[in-house]
Amino acid sequence: MSIQFDLSYANINTSEFENRFGQLALANKALMAKTGVGKDFLGWVDYPVNYDQEEYARIKKAAKKIQESCDALVVIGIGGSYLGSKAIISALTSPFFNEEPRSKRKAPKVYFAGQNISGKYLENLLELLKDQEVCVNVISKSGTTTESAIAFRFFKDFIEKKYGKVGAKDRIFVTTDRSRGALKFMANEEGYECFVIPDDIGGRYSVYTAVGLLPIAAAGIDIDAFMAGGKAGYEEYQNPNFYENPCFQYALYRNVLYNRGKSIEILVDYDPGMEYIGEWWKQLYGESDGKDGKGLFPAAVHFSTDLHSMGQMIQDGPKNHFETVVVIDDEQSSFEVPYNKTDLEGLNYLAGRNIDGVNEKAYMGALLAHVDGGIPNGIIHLDKLDAFNIGMLIYFFEKACGINGYLLGVNPFDQPGVEAYKKNMFALLHKPGYEALTAELEKRL
Ligand code: PA5
């Protein structure tokens, strides 16, 4: 198994798991048979084995075209429409990907836009790209999301000014609903190549669709290996034996600790490339769990960096949290601590030691310290950081998230709470149709 879940430091009795086996089996069945709550959004469950082959071939072709025709790809999207590809590209490329020479990168630089409402961000990015060859992949399932629509308005104009309306057709790629929404309408009008986000797959579960695949393929990542990882997850995590199924173990571990009164789960990584996996995971669990006053608040920290900022709170603060640590077992580099003959900083005791080995001791030291401080720890072991393993890890988290939502008694596939801020923002921006709310909110400010 390329992913394992180590429960040795979780401080959970076997009986606490076994008491839940009945509920686990029901949740798994409802998910896999697509009969549970939110069943209209369960297309992701078997997508790694049932994806549209024709569209997949088009994704590869478009990725090649992007690689051949541009220095920089701008991916426009927010939430589930960007976090997956950002996470995978960050995990599987150099931390300095965009700064590397093209000969090393063998793919365009990748920038993200539309994931915030910052004029400064857009202004700086457009300025940076003004003399470069640029392609755009705009991604929005609804096709109406304000953040991405604003960014796309700028980039559509930028591309049209640079390459003309006809040239823009070769440089703008749209990923959206099959037939609905403003973006689909615009793509049809302008003749842009379109990729589909299936009706039955929600944003945060869409990484195996064109939402994730087109940007990651354009960045030079092997999407066949990534999909093979997703397929392996789909197959392995159907194993009904809890003790052989790390995905079931993770789902029940969260549920046991939640029911013991823990309110925060902290995802920990020890590799800077995994930072955005933490961001993607936060969205997945935050939007799926947080309903009806229920759910674990998902937080993410990046060690050893954050041991120097958040370590104190984790060690000695209120005992309302537990940690889930993602560890990559394989060495990431052969770099060793150099010997220095003056040894002024007294570091020669590490000379010749692999830096990843030092990082491993930091992990083990923090693990034991936090466990001694009363913080349960679960450890996800990934044997390597590659496209296959990341593809499998995505499935691991998605499936555990679905099961977890069912155990919690919520619909893990909707996000009604996100609408509240949007309504207020539209009213405060005087969007037509919101007049009554505008008047009410303006009185309160
Ligand atoms: O998971 C979700 O559904 C959300 O995070 C969406 O992905 C996000 O709000 C962006 O929506 P859209 O793709 O419609 O622009």
Tab-separated table of C-alpha atoms and ligand atoms in Angstrom:
chain	number	residue	atom	x	y	z
A	1	MET	CA	0.000	0.000	0.000
A	2	SER	CA	1.420	3.363	-0.925
A	3	ILE	CA	-0.583	5.187	1.765
A	4	GLN	CA	-0.745	3.986	5.335
A	5	PHE	CA	-2.391	5.468	8.397
A	6	ASP	CA	-0.575	4.957	11.672
A	7	LEU	CA	-2.850	5.098	14.700
A	8	SER	CA	-0.192	4.214	17.301
A	9	TYR	CA	-0.158	7.753	18.711
A	10	ALA	CA	-3.886	8.485	18.436
A	11	ASN	CA	-4.778	7.273	21.917
A	12	ILE	CA	-7.932	5.503	20.708
A	13	ASN	CA	-9.070	2.077	21.959
A	14	THR	CA	-9.956	-0.622	19.492
A	15	SER	CA	-13.441	-0.731	20.984
A	16	GLU	CA	-14.016	2.928	20.121
A	17	PHE	CA	-13.459	1.992	16.475
A	18	GLU	CA	-15.344	-1.274	16.601
A	19	ASN	CA	-18.429	0.371	18.127
A	20	ARG	CA	-18.677	2.358	14.935
A	21	PHE	CA	-18.198	-0.415	12.388
A	22	GLY	CA	-21.952	-0.648	11.721
A	23	GLN	CA	-22.263	3.062	11.000
A	24	LEU	CA	-19.107	2.969	8.895
A	25	ALA	CA	-20.462	0.160	6.714
A	26	LEU	CA	-23.725	2.052	6.175
A	27	ALA	CA	-21.932	5.294	5.329
A	28	ASN	CA	-19.617	3.515	2.890
A	29	LYS	CA	-22.523	1.773	1.205
A	30	ALA	CA	-24.526	4.990	0.848
A	31	LEU	CA	-21.496	6.669	-0.694
A	32	MET	CA	-20.426	3.935	-3.093
A	33	ALA	CA	-23.966	3.073	-4.199
A	34	LYS	CA	-24.666	6.811	-4.552
A	35	THR	CA	-27.813	6.579	-2.459
A	36	GLY	CA	-26.827	8.821	0.470
A	37	VAL	CA	-27.603	12.462	1.215
A	38	GLY	CA	-26.361	14.705	-1.610
A	39	LYS	CA	-26.470	11.747	-4.011
A	40	ASP	CA	-26.724	14.061	-7.000
A	41	PHE	CA	-23.132	15.133	-6.308
A	42	LEU	CA	-21.475	11.746	-6.074
A	43	GLY	CA	-20.086	11.618	-9.610
A	44	TRP	CA	-16.538	11.914	-8.195
A	45	VAL	CA	-16.797	8.551	-6.412
A	46	ASP	CA	-16.059	6.447	-9.502
A	47	TYR	CA	-14.760	9.216	-11.767
A	48	PRO	CA	-11.151	7.909	-11.771
A	49	VAL	CA	-12.464	4.747	-13.448
A	50	ASN	CA	-15.396	6.192	-15.393
A	51	TYR	CA	-14.051	9.426	-16.806
A	52	ASP	CA	-14.820	10.680	-20.281
A	53	GLN	CA	-11.963	9.338	-22.454
A	54	GLU	CA	-12.628	11.698	-25.316
A	55	GLU	CA	-12.462	14.737	-23.044
A	56	TYR	CA	-9.333	13.322	-21.389
A	57	ALA	CA	-7.612	13.113	-24.784
A	58	ARG	CA	-8.666	16.712	-25.521
A	59	ILE	CA	-7.209	17.825	-22.174
A	60	LYS	CA	-3.844	16.308	-23.117
A	61	LYS	CA	-3.953	17.947	-26.523
A	62	ALA	CA	-4.830	21.351	-25.067
A	63	ALA	CA	-2.078	21.004	-22.448
A	64	LYS	CA	0.437	20.356	-25.231
A	65	LYS	CA	-0.829	23.368	-27.168
A	66	ILE	CA	-0.469	25.539	-24.037
A	67	GLN	CA	3.065	24.229	-23.497
A	68	GLU	CA	4.015	24.987	-27.090
A	69	SER	CA	2.482	28.421	-27.328
A	70	CYS	CA	3.079	30.192	-24.049
A	71	ASP	CA	5.616	31.249	-21.436
A	72	ALA	CA	2.948	31.572	-18.777
A	73	LEU	CA	-0.405	29.958	-18.091
A	74	VAL	CA	-2.827	31.937	-15.940
A	75	VAL	CA	-5.355	29.727	-14.159
A	76	ILE	CA	-8.390	31.741	-13.109
A	77	GLY	CA	-10.670	30.250	-10.461
A	78	ILE	CA	-11.459	30.189	-6.753
A	79	GLY	CA	-12.152	27.523	-4.109
A	80	GLY	CA	-12.588	24.112	-5.694
A	81	SER	CA	-11.864	25.664	-9.075
A	82	TYR	CA	-8.204	26.306	-8.247
A	83	LEU	CA	-7.052	24.770	-4.964
A	84	GLY	CA	-6.653	21.230	-6.327
A	85	SER	CA	-4.446	22.175	-9.266
A	86	LYS	CA	-2.482	24.670	-7.168
A	87	ALA	CA	-1.909	21.968	-4.528
A	88	ILE	CA	-0.817	19.311	-6.999
A	89	ILE	CA	1.452	21.596	-9.012
A	90	SER	CA	3.073	22.876	-5.799
A	91	ALA	CA	3.558	19.347	-4.469
A	92	LEU	CA	5.043	17.908	-7.643
A	93	THR	CA	7.249	20.687	-8.954
A	94	SER	CA	10.208	22.645	-7.587
A	95	PRO	CA	9.377	25.329	-4.998
A	96	PHE	CA	10.982	27.712	-7.521
A	97	PHE	CA	9.139	26.367	-10.575
A	98	ASN	CA	8.230	29.759	-12.044
A	99	GLU	CA	11.763	31.092	-11.601
A	100	GLU	CA	13.492	28.138	-13.229
A	101	PRO	CA	14.768	28.362	-16.816
A	102	ARG	CA	12.338	26.982	-19.379
A	103	SER	CA	14.866	24.288	-20.320
A	104	LYS	CA	14.582	22.863	-16.803
A	105	ARG	CA	10.874	23.481	-16.283
A	106	LYS	CA	9.871	22.081	-19.688
A	107	ALA	CA	6.485	23.733	-19.226
A	108	PRO	CA	5.079	27.244	-18.936
A	109	LYS	CA	5.152	29.111	-15.661
A	110	VAL	CA	1.818	28.791	-13.873
A	111	TYR	CA	0.125	31.724	-12.151
A	112	PHE	CA	-3.227	31.821	-10.403
A	113	ALA	CA	-5.746	34.658	-10.477
A	114	GLY	CA	-9.375	35.160	-9.538
A	115	GLN	CA	-8.833	33.593	-6.105
A	116	ASN	CA	-9.089	36.970	-4.364
A	117	ILE	CA	-10.509	40.461	-4.958
A	118	SER	CA	-7.275	42.397	-5.030
A	119	GLY	CA	-6.644	45.093	-7.632
A	120	LYS	CA	-2.991	45.146	-6.650
A	121	TYR	CA	-2.637	41.403	-7.307
A	122	LEU	CA	-4.174	41.731	-10.775
A	123	GLU	CA	-2.252	44.880	-11.616
A	124	ASN	CA	1.076	43.311	-10.633
A	125	LEU	CA	0.371	40.070	-12.491
A	126	LEU	CA	-0.703	41.818	-15.685
A	127	GLU	CA	2.385	44.030	-15.510
A	128	LEU	CA	4.620	40.991	-14.986
A	129	LEU	CA	3.131	39.197	-17.988
A	130	LYS	CA	2.892	42.088	-20.425
A	131	ASP	CA	5.830	40.999	-22.590
A	132	GLN	CA	5.301	37.248	-22.242
A	133	GLU	CA	3.333	34.768	-24.317
A	134	VAL	CA	0.268	33.964	-22.230
A	135	CYS	CA	-2.578	31.424	-22.214
A	136	VAL	CA	-5.545	31.482	-19.852
A	137	ASN	CA	-7.599	28.668	-18.363
A	138	VAL	CA	-10.686	30.158	-16.731
A	139	ILE	CA	-12.503	27.716	-14.455
A	140	SER	CA	-15.915	28.212	-12.879
A	141	LYS	CA	-18.657	25.639	-12.530
A	142	SER	CA	-21.394	28.215	-11.968
A	143	GLY	CA	-19.794	30.579	-14.449
A	144	THR	CA	-20.909	33.514	-12.318
A	145	THR	CA	-18.411	33.689	-9.455
A	146	THR	CA	-17.501	37.330	-8.884
A	147	GLU	CA	-13.806	36.852	-8.047
A	148	SER	CA	-13.009	34.790	-11.132
A	149	ALA	CA	-15.320	36.844	-13.398
A	150	ILE	CA	-13.488	40.069	-12.491
A	151	ALA	CA	-10.065	38.503	-13.137
A	152	PHE	CA	-11.217	36.974	-16.418
A	153	ARG	CA	-12.544	40.319	-17.631
A	154	PHE	CA	-9.004	41.717	-17.260
A	155	PHE	CA	-7.267	38.715	-18.837
A	156	LYS	CA	-9.716	38.401	-21.743
A	157	ASP	CA	-9.029	42.027	-22.561
A	158	PHE	CA	-5.264	41.507	-22.144
A	159	ILE	CA	-5.240	38.480	-24.473
A	160	GLU	CA	-7.471	40.148	-27.083
A	161	LYS	CA	-5.280	43.265	-27.133
A	162	LYS	CA	-2.148	41.154	-27.528
A	163	TYR	CA	-3.367	38.531	-30.008
A	164	GLY	CA	-6.637	39.887	-31.436
A	165	LYS	CA	-10.051	38.221	-31.173
A	166	VAL	CA	-9.030	35.396	-33.482
A	167	GLY	CA	-5.732	34.734	-31.700
A	168	ALA	CA	-7.558	34.707	-28.364
A	169	LYS	CA	-9.467	31.589	-29.447
A	170	ASP	CA	-6.194	29.659	-29.383
A	171	ARG	CA	-5.191	30.968	-25.973
A	172	ILE	CA	-8.307	30.979	-23.835
A	173	PHE	CA	-9.519	27.640	-22.468
A	174	VAL	CA	-12.737	27.473	-20.508
A	175	THR	CA	-13.680	24.855	-17.909
A	176	THR	CA	-17.310	25.158	-16.871
A	177	ASP	CA	-20.763	23.580	-16.879
A	178	ARG	CA	-21.732	21.532	-19.946
A	179	SER	CA	-24.515	23.870	-21.011
A	180	ARG	CA	-25.365	26.536	-18.418
A	181	GLY	CA	-23.971	29.751	-16.989
A	182	ALA	CA	-22.554	33.051	-18.192
A	183	LEU	CA	-19.109	31.577	-18.857
A	184	LYS	CA	-20.496	28.831	-21.065
A	185	PHE	CA	-22.564	31.397	-22.923
A	186	MET	CA	-19.509	33.600	-23.442
A	187	ALA	CA	-17.351	30.650	-24.546
A	188	ASN	CA	-19.966	29.715	-27.161
A	189	GLU	CA	-20.200	33.289	-28.397
A	190	GLU	CA	-16.414	33.711	-28.633
A	191	GLY	CA	-15.587	30.201	-29.860
A	192	TYR	CA	-13.292	29.193	-26.970
A	193	GLU	CA	-12.434	25.539	-26.407
A	194	CYS	CA	-14.504	24.251	-23.470
A	195	PHE	CA	-14.000	21.491	-20.923
A	196	VAL	CA	-16.784	20.164	-18.762
A	197	ILE	CA	-17.301	20.057	-15.009
A	198	PRO	CA	-19.875	17.274	-14.750
A	199	ASP	CA	-23.220	18.178	-13.134
A	200	ASP	CA	-22.757	15.559	-10.440
A	201	ILE	CA	-19.332	16.732	-9.236
A	202	GLY	CA	-19.009	19.713	-6.888
A	203	GLY	CA	-16.063	22.125	-6.984
A	204	ARG	CA	-13.995	20.711	-4.130
A	205	TYR	CA	-14.382	17.136	-5.424
A	206	SER	CA	-13.456	18.055	-9.012
A	207	VAL	CA	-9.677	17.532	-9.096
A	208	TYR	CA	-9.871	14.472	-11.402
A	209	THR	CA	-11.901	16.418	-13.970
A	210	ALA	CA	-10.563	19.052	-16.360
A	211	VAL	CA	-10.646	21.479	-13.401
A	212	GLY	CA	-7.505	19.858	-12.033
A	213	LEU	CA	-6.212	17.981	-15.050
A	214	LEU	CA	-5.745	20.759	-17.598
A	215	PRO	CA	-3.541	23.008	-15.415
A	216	ILE	CA	-1.554	20.094	-13.989
A	217	ALA	CA	-0.984	18.535	-17.415
A	218	ALA	CA	0.077	21.940	-18.789
A	219	ALA	CA	2.573	22.178	-15.903
A	220	GLY	CA	4.165	18.984	-17.201
A	221	ILE	CA	2.781	16.581	-14.587
A	222	ASP	CA	1.988	13.024	-15.655
A	223	ILE	CA	-1.810	12.941	-15.487
A	224	ASP	CA	-1.939	9.241	-16.421
A	225	ALA	CA	-0.025	8.461	-13.215
A	226	PHE	CA	-2.221	10.897	-11.264
A	227	MET	CA	-5.426	9.223	-12.509
A	228	ALA	CA	-3.904	5.795	-11.833
A	229	GLY	CA	-3.444	6.910	-8.213
A	230	GLY	CA	-7.109	7.958	-8.074
A	231	LYS	CA	-8.130	4.589	-9.522
A	232	ALA	CA	-5.967	2.737	-6.973
A	233	GLY	CA	-7.713	4.733	-4.218
A	234	TYR	CA	-11.135	3.869	-5.643
A	235	GLU	CA	-10.221	0.169	-5.658
A	236	GLU	CA	-8.216	-0.163	-2.423
A	237	TYR	CA	-10.575	1.849	-0.257
A	238	GLN	CA	-13.467	-0.475	-1.010
A	239	ASN	CA	-11.816	-3.098	1.182
A	240	PRO	CA	-14.399	-3.730	3.934
A	241	ASN	CA	-11.697	-4.729	6.427
A	242	PHE	CA	-11.158	-1.672	8.624
A	243	TYR	CA	-7.695	-2.825	9.659
A	244	GLU	CA	-6.587	-2.991	6.036
A	245	ASN	CA	-8.293	0.199	4.888
A	246	PRO	CA	-6.418	3.406	5.841
A	247	CYS	CA	-9.216	5.568	4.450
A	248	PHE	CA	-11.766	3.977	6.828
A	249	GLN	CA	-9.261	4.324	9.667
A	250	TYR	CA	-8.833	8.043	9.032
A	251	ALA	CA	-12.605	8.622	8.793
A	252	LEU	CA	-13.323	6.839	12.087
A	253	TYR	CA	-10.348	8.406	13.883
A	254	ARG	CA	-11.762	11.877	13.090
A	255	ASN	CA	-15.200	10.785	14.213
A	256	VAL	CA	-13.985	9.284	17.502
A	257	LEU	CA	-11.959	12.382	18.377
A	258	TYR	CA	-14.807	14.727	17.393
A	259	ASN	CA	-17.174	12.820	19.640
A	260	ARG	CA	-14.651	13.077	22.465
A	261	GLY	CA	-15.041	16.844	22.261
A	262	LYS	CA	-12.142	17.815	20.020
A	263	SER	CA	-13.091	20.799	17.882
A	264	ILE	CA	-9.998	21.363	15.716
A	265	GLU	CA	-8.069	19.051	13.436
A	266	ILE	CA	-4.627	20.308	12.456
A	267	LEU	CA	-3.116	18.900	9.273
A	268	VAL	CA	0.654	18.922	9.582
A	269	ASP	CA	3.215	18.581	6.819
A	270	TYR	CA	6.998	18.610	6.835
A	271	ASP	CA	7.600	19.506	3.193
A	272	PRO	CA	7.107	23.035	1.816
A	273	GLY	CA	5.643	21.503	-1.351
A	274	MET	CA	2.732	20.135	0.681
A	275	GLU	CA	1.554	23.537	1.908
A	276	TYR	CA	-1.234	23.830	-0.656
A	277	ILE	CA	-2.330	20.252	-0.087
A	278	GLY	CA	-3.167	21.641	3.359
A	279	GLU	CA	-5.117	24.532	1.790
A	280	TRP	CA	-7.033	22.164	-0.498
A	281	TRP	CA	-7.747	19.824	2.443
A	282	LYS	CA	-9.007	22.756	4.540
A	283	GLN	CA	-11.558	23.604	1.879
A	284	LEU	CA	-12.575	19.976	1.397
A	285	TYR	CA	-13.263	19.358	5.074
A	286	GLY	CA	-14.337	22.895	5.969
A	287	GLU	CA	-17.058	23.137	3.336
A	288	SER	CA	-18.115	19.516	3.692
A	289	ASP	CA	-18.316	19.259	7.506
A	290	GLY	CA	-19.244	22.695	8.790
A	291	LYS	CA	-23.028	22.548	8.913
A	292	ASP	CA	-25.809	22.699	11.517
A	293	GLY	CA	-23.312	23.808	14.162
A	294	LYS	CA	-21.305	20.601	13.640
A	295	GLY	CA	-17.852	19.703	12.382
A	296	LEU	CA	-14.163	19.892	13.153
A	297	PHE	CA	-12.483	23.198	12.295
A	298	PRO	CA	-9.717	22.272	9.816
A	299	ALA	CA	-6.417	24.060	10.333
A	300	ALA	CA	-3.091	23.410	8.637
A	301	VAL	CA	0.475	24.025	9.767
A	302	HIS	CA	3.780	23.517	8.007
A	303	PHE	CA	6.596	22.139	10.108
A	304	SER	CA	9.282	22.664	11.050
A	305	THR	CA	8.560	26.314	10.026
A	306	ASP	CA	5.442	26.616	12.187
A	307	LEU	CA	6.979	24.810	15.147
A	308	HIS	CA	8.598	28.210	15.653
A	309	SER	CA	5.268	30.030	15.568
A	310	MET	CA	2.370	27.685	16.353
A	311	GLY	CA	4.294	24.989	18.240
A	312	GLN	CA	3.735	26.635	21.608
A	313	MET	CA	-0.045	26.793	21.174
A	314	ILE	CA	-0.235	23.205	19.932
A	315	GLN	CA	1.921	21.938	22.790
A	316	ASP	CA	0.536	23.917	25.732
A	317	GLY	CA	-2.677	25.657	24.646
A	318	PRO	CA	-6.215	24.350	25.226
A	319	LYS	CA	-6.530	20.618	24.513
A	320	ASN	CA	-9.241	21.105	21.908
A	321	HIS	CA	-7.292	19.796	18.935
A	322	PHE	CA	-5.564	16.807	17.452
A	323	GLU	CA	-2.962	16.532	14.706
A	324	THR	CA	-2.934	14.550	11.480
A	325	VAL	CA	0.600	14.458	10.153
A	326	VAL	CA	1.414	13.764	6.502
A	327	VAL	CA	4.843	12.178	6.222
A	328	ILE	CA	6.680	11.355	3.005
A	329	ASP	CA	8.820	8.294	3.684
A	330	ASP	CA	11.077	8.569	0.651
A	331	GLU	CA	14.001	11.008	0.708
A	332	GLN	CA	13.303	14.153	-1.308
A	333	SER	CA	16.953	15.076	-1.770
A	334	SER	CA	20.411	13.685	-1.205
A	335	PHE	CA	21.672	16.959	0.301
A	336	GLU	CA	23.804	16.468	3.388
A	337	VAL	CA	24.796	18.934	6.097
A	338	PRO	CA	28.302	20.119	5.139
A	339	TYR	CA	31.323	19.755	7.405
A	340	ASN	CA	32.981	23.019	8.462
A	341	LYS	CA	36.384	23.007	10.052
A	342	THR	CA	35.832	25.996	12.370
A	343	ASP	CA	32.460	24.602	13.509
A	344	LEU	CA	31.638	27.959	15.091
A	345	GLU	CA	27.956	27.133	15.351
A	346	GLY	CA	28.653	23.645	16.723
A	347	LEU	CA	26.869	21.915	13.850
A	348	ASN	CA	29.526	19.378	12.958
A	349	TYR	CA	27.665	16.693	14.892
A	350	LEU	CA	25.280	16.761	11.916
A	351	ALA	CA	27.960	16.847	9.228
A	352	GLY	CA	27.316	14.227	6.569
A	353	ARG	CA	23.727	13.680	7.727
A	354	ASN	CA	21.031	13.833	5.068
A	355	ILE	CA	18.866	16.958	5.561
A	356	ASP	CA	15.682	14.929	5.106
A	357	GLY	CA	16.976	12.695	7.901
A	358	VAL	CA	17.312	15.770	10.139
A	359	ASN	CA	13.754	16.771	9.166
A	360	GLU	CA	12.602	13.272	10.100
A	361	LYS	CA	14.052	13.673	13.594
A	362	ALA	CA	12.244	17.029	13.895
A	363	TYR	CA	9.032	15.170	13.016
A	364	MET	CA	9.681	12.420	15.538
A	365	GLY	CA	10.685	14.899	18.240
A	366	ALA	CA	7.560	17.026	17.706
A	367	LEU	CA	5.343	13.929	17.547
A	368	LEU	CA	6.530	12.631	20.904
A	369	ALA	CA	6.436	16.091	22.505
A	370	HIS	CA	2.877	16.747	21.325
A	371	VAL	CA	1.688	13.286	22.322
A	372	ASP	CA	3.263	13.863	25.769
A	373	GLY	CA	1.365	17.175	25.850
A	374	GLY	CA	-1.907	15.235	25.447
A	375	ILE	CA	-2.445	15.826	21.720
A	376	PRO	CA	-3.585	12.728	19.798
A	377	ASN	CA	-1.679	12.244	16.544
A	378	GLY	CA	-2.550	10.207	13.472
A	379	ILE	CA	0.113	9.774	10.809
A	380	ILE	CA	-0.519	9.444	7.089
A	381	HIS	CA	2.513	7.829	5.467
A	382	LEU	CA	3.009	8.459	1.772
A	383	ASP	CA	5.766	6.276	0.413
A	384	LYS	CA	6.805	8.835	-2.257
A	385	LEU	CA	5.909	12.300	-3.439
A	386	ASP	CA	4.886	11.584	-7.023
A	387	ALA	CA	1.841	11.923	-9.274
A	388	PHE	CA	0.542	8.431	-8.446
A	389	ASN	CA	0.736	8.912	-4.681
A	390	ILE	CA	-0.779	12.389	-4.797
A	391	GLY	CA	-3.570	11.044	-7.028
A	392	MET	CA	-4.261	8.392	-4.410
A	393	LEU	CA	-4.014	10.840	-1.509
A	394	ILE	CA	-6.687	13.048	-3.094
A	395	TYR	CA	-9.026	10.048	-3.273
A	396	PHE	CA	-8.113	9.030	0.281
A	397	PHE	CA	-9.140	12.442	1.621
A	398	GLU	CA	-12.249	12.772	-0.567
A	399	LYS	CA	-13.641	9.386	0.328
A	400	ALA	CA	-12.884	9.793	4.053
A	401	CYS	CA	-14.567	13.212	3.855
A	402	GLY	CA	-17.753	11.771	2.346
A	403	ILE	CA	-17.897	9.002	4.964
A	404	ASN	CA	-17.128	11.458	7.715
A	405	GLY	CA	-19.980	13.758	6.650
A	406	TYR	CA	-22.421	10.856	6.714
A	407	LEU	CA	-21.197	9.796	10.185
A	408	LEU	CA	-21.643	13.392	11.326
A	409	GLY	CA	-25.164	13.531	9.894
A	410	VAL	CA	-24.593	16.367	7.425
A	411	ASN	CA	-24.672	16.640	3.648
A	412	PRO	CA	-20.957	16.741	2.778
A	413	PHE	CA	-21.632	17.807	-0.811
A	414	ASP	CA	-23.332	21.189	-0.488
A	415	GLN	CA	-22.175	24.532	0.895
A	416	PRO	CA	-25.291	26.629	1.640
A	417	GLY	CA	-23.416	28.776	4.167
A	418	VAL	CA	-21.199	30.274	1.469
A	419	GLU	CA	-24.189	32.115	-0.027
A	420	ALA	CA	-24.688	34.439	2.979
A	421	TYR	CA	-21.614	36.591	2.309
A	422	LYS	CA	-22.330	36.639	-1.428
A	423	LYS	CA	-25.855	38.007	-0.918
A	424	ASN	CA	-24.589	40.747	1.385
A	425	MET	CA	-21.717	41.621	-0.942
A	426	PHE	CA	-24.058	41.886	-3.938
A	427	ALA	CA	-26.449	44.064	-1.934
A	428	LEU	CA	-23.624	46.323	-0.766
A	429	LEU	CA	-22.350	46.580	-4.333
A	430	HIS	CA	-25.872	47.632	-5.413
A	431	LYS	CA	-26.340	44.687	-7.756
A	432	PRO	CA	-29.794	45.001	-9.362
A	433	GLY	CA	-32.351	42.803	-7.597
A	434	TYR	CA	-30.904	43.283	-4.075
A	435	GLU	CA	-32.439	46.712	-3.300
A	436	ALA	CA	-34.309	45.756	-0.106
A	437	LEU	CA	-31.269	44.046	1.392
A	438	THR	CA	-29.057	46.975	0.360
A	439	ALA	CA	-31.206	49.383	2.358
A	440	GLU	CA	-31.288	47.067	5.374
A	441	LEU	CA	-27.516	46.423	5.419
A	442	GLU	CA	-26.538	50.023	4.815
A	443	LYS	CA	-28.478	51.041	7.938
A	444	ARG	CA	-26.311	48.651	9.945
A	445	LEU	CA	-22.966	49.935	8.734
B	1	PA5	O1	-16.483	23.506	-3.616
B	1	PA5	C1	-17.163	24.383	-4.114
B	1	PA5	O2	-18.228	24.122	-4.708
B	1	PA5	C2	-16.727	25.837	-4.106
B	1	PA5	O3	-15.559	26.042	-3.405
B	1	PA5	C3	-16.522	26.346	-5.520
B	1	PA5	O4	-15.544	25.569	-6.144
B	1	PA5	C4	-16.121	27.819	-5.548
B	1	PA5	O5	-17.050	28.598	-4.850
B	1	PA5	C5	-16.020	28.325	-6.972
B	1	PA5	O6	-17.227	28.159	-7.646
B	1	PA5	P1	-17.320	28.182	-9.213
B	1	PA5	O7	-16.524	27.060	-9.758
B	1	PA5	O8	-18.770	28.038	-9.515
B	1	PA5	O9	-16.766	29.494	-9.670
